[in-house]
Amino acid sequence: MRNKLRKITKYNLMLLALVFIYVFVIGLIPLGTYMGISYSLTFSLIYLVSAKLISEKGHANMFVYAGITIAVLWLSELLHLEVVSILSAIISIGFIILIIIMLLTRVARSNQVTILEFVEAVNIYFLMGIIGSILFRIVYEFVPGNSFNLPDNSITPNIDFIYFSFVTLTTLGYGDITPIDPFAKSLAVFLSISGQLYLTMIIAVLVGKYLSKK
């Protein structure tokens, strides 16, 4: 049991490192035309580590889902077809939601508060922001008309929508990128409310578990 917990902690830390790289690091490197490939590669590693993490909890079939998700992701990256891009986004969102649900379940069922619970809580928050960035990019690329008011009418989709998603999730809202399409506005409101509700509830759960052991 202790060895299994060590493995789960290790894969959670690996997942945290990968989402940190995805959100904070890649956009700082002048990769030029390789930017999209770098994001896709990091995303693929996130899927694999997530599948390994969940398989340690008895869900070995997650590797099949991860494999399908990665395959469609790279087809989207290579073919640049609208239908494949939308399919990839939908499958990716579904996969990440499953990971979030399973991590939330583990945090809720744990009897104590350790570094593992804190890392899982942080991973969930990062994954919520990544889902938001995917959704905003779908709206930007595939909803007719201007969905966002952009500075200089230019945008780098991966970098800017990751930024906008987390600014929205934290309800910071600088105002440099603003939604103008009704669907984009609704999505921004939903994400900001989700972020605040999650922080409120996860803090209550972790503090409650900690105090119950005092």
PDB file of N, CA and C in Angstrom, residues 103-148:
ATOM      1  N   LEU A 103      -9.189  12.399  -9.852  1.00  0.00           N
ATOM      2  CA  LEU A 103      -8.357  13.064  -8.848  1.00  0.00           C
ATOM      3  C   LEU A 103      -9.220  13.656  -7.735  1.00  0.00           C
ATOM      4  N   LEU A 104     -10.341  14.263  -8.105  1.00  0.00           N
ATOM      5  CA  LEU A 104     -11.255  14.810  -7.102  1.00  0.00           C
ATOM      6  C   LEU A 104     -11.787  13.718  -6.186  1.00  0.00           C
ATOM      7  N   THR A 105     -12.116  12.571  -6.773  1.00  0.00           N
ATOM      8  CA  THR A 105     -12.626  11.451  -5.984  1.00  0.00           C
ATOM      9  C   THR A 105     -11.603  10.995  -4.964  1.00  0.00           C
ATOM     10  N   ARG A 106     -10.341  10.937  -5.380  1.00  0.00           N
ATOM     11  CA  ARG A 106      -9.306  10.506  -4.459  1.00  0.00           C
ATOM     12  C   ARG A 106      -9.105  11.509  -3.323  1.00  0.00           C
ATOM     13  N   VAL A 107      -9.095  12.793  -3.664  1.00  0.00           N
ATOM     14  CA  VAL A 107      -8.943  13.821  -2.628  1.00  0.00           C
ATOM     15  C   VAL A 107     -10.111  13.759  -1.642  1.00  0.00           C
ATOM     16  N   ALA A 108     -11.327  13.585  -2.163  1.00  0.00           N
ATOM     17  CA  ALA A 108     -12.512  13.548  -1.304  1.00  0.00           C
ATOM     18  C   ALA A 108     -12.514  12.326  -0.390  1.00  0.00           C
ATOM     19  N   ARG A 109     -11.985  11.206  -0.876  1.00  0.00           N
ATOM     20  CA  ARG A 109     -12.016   9.965  -0.094  1.00  0.00           C
ATOM     21  C   ARG A 109     -10.826   9.799   0.843  1.00  0.00           C
ATOM     22  N   SER A 110      -9.802  10.612   0.681  1.00  0.00           N
ATOM     23  CA  SER A 110      -8.617  10.469   1.527  1.00  0.00           C
ATOM     24  C   SER A 110      -8.959  10.795   2.977  1.00  0.00           C
ATOM     25  N   ASN A 111      -8.290  10.115   3.882  1.00  0.00           N
ATOM     26  CA  ASN A 111      -8.560  10.295   5.307  1.00  0.00           C
ATOM     27  C   ASN A 111      -7.631  11.297   5.972  1.00  0.00           C
ATOM     28  N   GLN A 112      -6.652  11.789   5.232  1.00  0.00           N
ATOM     29  CA  GLN A 112      -5.694  12.725   5.801  1.00  0.00           C
ATOM     30  C   GLN A 112      -5.228  13.702   4.727  1.00  0.00           C
ATOM     31  N   VAL A 113      -4.549  14.727   5.164  1.00  0.00           N
ATOM     32  CA  VAL A 113      -4.020  15.726   4.240  1.00  0.00           C
ATOM     33  C   VAL A 113      -2.501  15.619   4.232  1.00  0.00           C
ATOM     34  N   THR A 114      -1.969  15.185   3.083  1.00  0.00           N
ATOM     35  CA  THR A 114      -0.524  15.063   2.905  1.00  0.00           C
ATOM     36  C   THR A 114      -0.115  15.866   1.677  1.00  0.00           C
ATOM     37  N   ILE A 115       1.148  15.792   1.338  1.00  0.00           N
ATOM     38  CA  ILE A 115       1.633  16.475   0.134  1.00  0.00           C
ATOM     39  C   ILE A 115       0.914  15.963  -1.106  1.00  0.00           C
ATOM     40  N   LEU A 116       0.497  14.687  -1.092  1.00  0.00           N
ATOM     41  CA  LEU A 116      -0.198  14.107  -2.237  1.00  0.00           C
ATOM     42  C   LEU A 116      -1.515  14.827  -2.503  1.00  0.00           C
ATOM     43  N   GLU A 117      -2.290  15.072  -1.452  1.00  0.00           N
ATOM     44  CA  GLU A 117      -3.574  15.753  -1.621  1.00  0.00           C
ATOM     45  C   GLU A 117      -3.384  17.177  -2.149  1.00  0.00           C
ATOM     46  N   PHE A 118      -2.371  17.861  -1.664  1.00  0.00           N
ATOM     47  CA  PHE A 118      -2.112  19.223  -2.140  1.00  0.00           C
ATOM     48  C   PHE A 118      -1.693  19.227  -3.611  1.00  0.00           C
ATOM     49  N   VAL A 119      -0.830  18.293  -3.996  1.00  0.00           N
ATOM     50  CA  VAL A 119      -0.384  18.226  -5.392  1.00  0.00           C
ATOM     51  C   VAL A 119      -1.555  17.887  -6.305  1.00  0.00           C
ATOM     52  N   GLU A 120      -2.403  16.951  -5.887  1.00  0.00           N
ATOM     53  CA  GLU A 120      -3.569  16.598  -6.693  1.00  0.00           C
ATOM     54  C   GLU A 120      -4.514  17.792  -6.839  1.00  0.00           C
ATOM     55  N   ALA A 121      -4.701  18.541  -5.762  1.00  0.00           N
ATOM     56  CA  ALA A 121      -5.569  19.723  -5.822  1.00  0.00           C
ATOM     57  C   ALA A 121      -5.020  20.760  -6.803  1.00  0.00           C
ATOM     58  N   VAL A 122      -3.710  20.965  -6.793  1.00  0.00           N
ATOM     59  CA  VAL A 122      -3.086  21.913  -7.723  1.00  0.00           C
ATOM     60  C   VAL A 122      -3.192  21.403  -9.157  1.00  0.00           C
ATOM     61  N   ASN A 123      -2.975  20.103  -9.359  1.00  0.00           N
ATOM     62  CA  ASN A 123      -3.095  19.521 -10.700  1.00  0.00           C
ATOM     63  C   ASN A 123      -4.497  19.721 -11.264  1.00  0.00           C
ATOM     64  N   ILE A 124      -5.506  19.528 -10.428  1.00  0.00           N
ATOM     65  CA  ILE A 124      -6.889  19.721 -10.872  1.00  0.00           C
ATOM     66  C   ILE A 124      -7.103  21.153 -11.354  1.00  0.00           C
ATOM     67  N   TYR A 125      -6.578  22.104 -10.607  1.00  0.00           N
ATOM     68  CA  TYR A 125      -6.753  23.521 -10.959  1.00  0.00           C
ATOM     69  C   TYR A 125      -6.072  23.836 -12.295  1.00  0.00           C
ATOM     70  N   PHE A 126      -4.862  23.335 -12.477  1.00  0.00           N
ATOM     71  CA  PHE A 126      -4.167  23.536 -13.751  1.00  0.00           C
ATOM     72  C   PHE A 126      -4.941  22.900 -14.906  1.00  0.00           C
ATOM     73  N   LEU A 127      -5.455  21.694 -14.696  1.00  0.00           N
ATOM     74  CA  LEU A 127      -6.190  21.001 -15.752  1.00  0.00           C
ATOM     75  C   LEU A 127      -7.476  21.743 -16.107  1.00  0.00           C
ATOM     76  N   MET A 128      -8.116  22.357 -15.117  1.00  0.00           N
ATOM     77  CA  MET A 128      -9.299  23.182 -15.403  1.00  0.00           C
ATOM     78  C   MET A 128      -8.932  24.342 -16.328  1.00  0.00           C
ATOM     79  N   GLY A 129      -7.801  24.976 -16.052  1.00  0.00           N
ATOM     80  CA  GLY A 129      -7.348  26.073 -16.903  1.00  0.00           C
ATOM     81  C   GLY A 129      -7.019  25.621 -18.313  1.00  0.00           C
ATOM     82  N   ILE A 130      -6.442  24.425 -18.438  1.00  0.00           N
ATOM     83  CA  ILE A 130      -6.114  23.892 -19.762  1.00  0.00           C
ATOM     84  C   ILE A 130      -7.384  23.594 -20.550  1.00  0.00           C
ATOM     85  N   ILE A 131      -8.398  23.037 -19.882  1.00  0.00           N
ATOM     86  CA  ILE A 131      -9.687  22.820 -20.544  1.00  0.00           C
ATOM     87  C   ILE A 131     -10.241  24.146 -21.061  1.00  0.00           C
ATOM     88  N   GLY A 132     -10.161  25.177 -20.231  1.00  0.00           N
ATOM     89  CA  GLY A 132     -10.640  26.495 -20.645  1.00  0.00           C
ATOM     90  C   GLY A 132      -9.926  26.999 -21.882  1.00  0.00           C
ATOM     91  N   SER A 133      -8.611  26.801 -21.948  1.00  0.00           N
ATOM     92  CA  SER A 133      -7.846  27.267 -23.115  1.00  0.00           C
ATOM     93  C   SER A 133      -8.270  26.535 -24.383  1.00  0.00           C
ATOM     94  N   ILE A 134      -8.568  25.241 -24.263  1.00  0.00           N
ATOM     95  CA  ILE A 134      -9.033  24.468 -25.422  1.00  0.00           C
ATOM     96  C   ILE A 134     -10.392  24.986 -25.888  1.00  0.00           C
ATOM     97  N   LEU A 135     -11.294  25.216 -24.939  1.00  0.00           N
ATOM     98  CA  LEU A 135     -12.634  25.696 -25.288  1.00  0.00           C
ATOM     99  C   LEU A 135     -12.588  27.076 -25.938  1.00  0.00           C
ATOM    100  N   PHE A 136     -11.775  27.970 -25.387  1.00  0.00           N
ATOM    101  CA  PHE A 136     -11.674  29.314 -25.972  1.00  0.00           C
ATOM    102  C   PHE A 136     -11.089  29.252 -27.381  1.00  0.00           C
ATOM    103  N   ARG A 137     -10.153  28.350 -27.588  1.00  0.00           N
ATOM    104  CA  ARG A 137      -9.565  28.226 -28.927  1.00  0.00           C
ATOM    105  C   ARG A 137     -10.594  27.682 -29.923  1.00  0.00           C
ATOM    106  N   ILE A 138     -11.432  26.745 -29.479  1.00  0.00           N
ATOM    107  CA  ILE A 138     -12.495  26.232 -30.353  1.00  0.00           C
ATOM    108  C   ILE A 138     -13.418  27.372 -30.777  1.00  0.00           C
ATOM    109  N   VAL A 139     -13.821  28.187 -29.801  1.00  0.00           N
ATOM    110  CA  VAL A 139     -14.709  29.317 -30.105  1.00  0.00           C
ATOM    111  C   VAL A 139     -14.041  30.277 -31.078  1.00  0.00           C
ATOM    112  N   TYR A 140     -12.769  30.580 -30.837  1.00  0.00           N
ATOM    113  CA  TYR A 140     -12.040  31.532 -31.682  1.00  0.00           C
ATOM    114  C   TYR A 140     -11.905  31.034 -33.119  1.00  0.00           C
ATOM    115  N   GLU A 141     -11.615  29.744 -33.273  1.00  0.00           N
ATOM    116  CA  GLU A 141     -11.302  29.218 -34.603  1.00  0.00           C
ATOM    117  C   GLU A 141     -12.527  28.771 -35.389  1.00  0.00           C
ATOM    118  N   PHE A 142     -13.592  28.342 -34.698  1.00  0.00           N
ATOM    119  CA  PHE A 142     -14.676  27.679 -35.418  1.00  0.00           C
ATOM    120  C   PHE A 142     -16.041  28.341 -35.277  1.00  0.00           C
ATOM    121  N   VAL A 143     -16.191  29.324 -34.392  1.00  0.00           N
ATOM    122  CA  VAL A 143     -17.457  30.061 -34.311  1.00  0.00           C
ATOM    123  C   VAL A 143     -17.383  31.240 -35.280  1.00  0.00           C
ATOM    124  N   PRO A 144     -18.348  31.383 -36.180  1.00  0.00           N
ATOM    125  CA  PRO A 144     -18.299  32.465 -37.181  1.00  0.00           C
ATOM    126  C   PRO A 144     -18.281  33.851 -36.527  1.00  0.00           C
ATOM    127  N   GLY A 145     -17.581  34.782 -37.167  1.00  0.00           N
ATOM    128  CA  GLY A 145     -17.517  36.151 -36.670  1.00  0.00           C
ATOM    129  C   GLY A 145     -16.385  36.352 -35.679  1.00  0.00           C
ATOM    130  N   ASN A 146     -16.301  37.559 -35.163  1.00  0.00           N
ATOM    131  CA  ASN A 146     -15.269  37.884 -34.182  1.00  0.00           C
ATOM    132  C   ASN A 146     -15.735  37.484 -32.788  1.00  0.00           C
ATOM    133  N   SER A 147     -15.049  36.536 -32.185  1.00  0.00           N
ATOM    134  CA  SER A 147     -15.438  36.038 -30.867  1.00  0.00           C
ATOM    135  C   SER A 147     -14.769  36.802 -29.736  1.00  0.00           C
ATOM    136  N   PHE A 148     -13.592  37.398 -30.015  1.00  0.00           N
ATOM    137  CA  PHE A 148     -12.822  38.076 -28.979  1.00  0.00           C
ATOM    138  C   PHE A 148     -12.317  39.417 -29.490  1.00  0.00           C
TER     139      PHE A 148
END
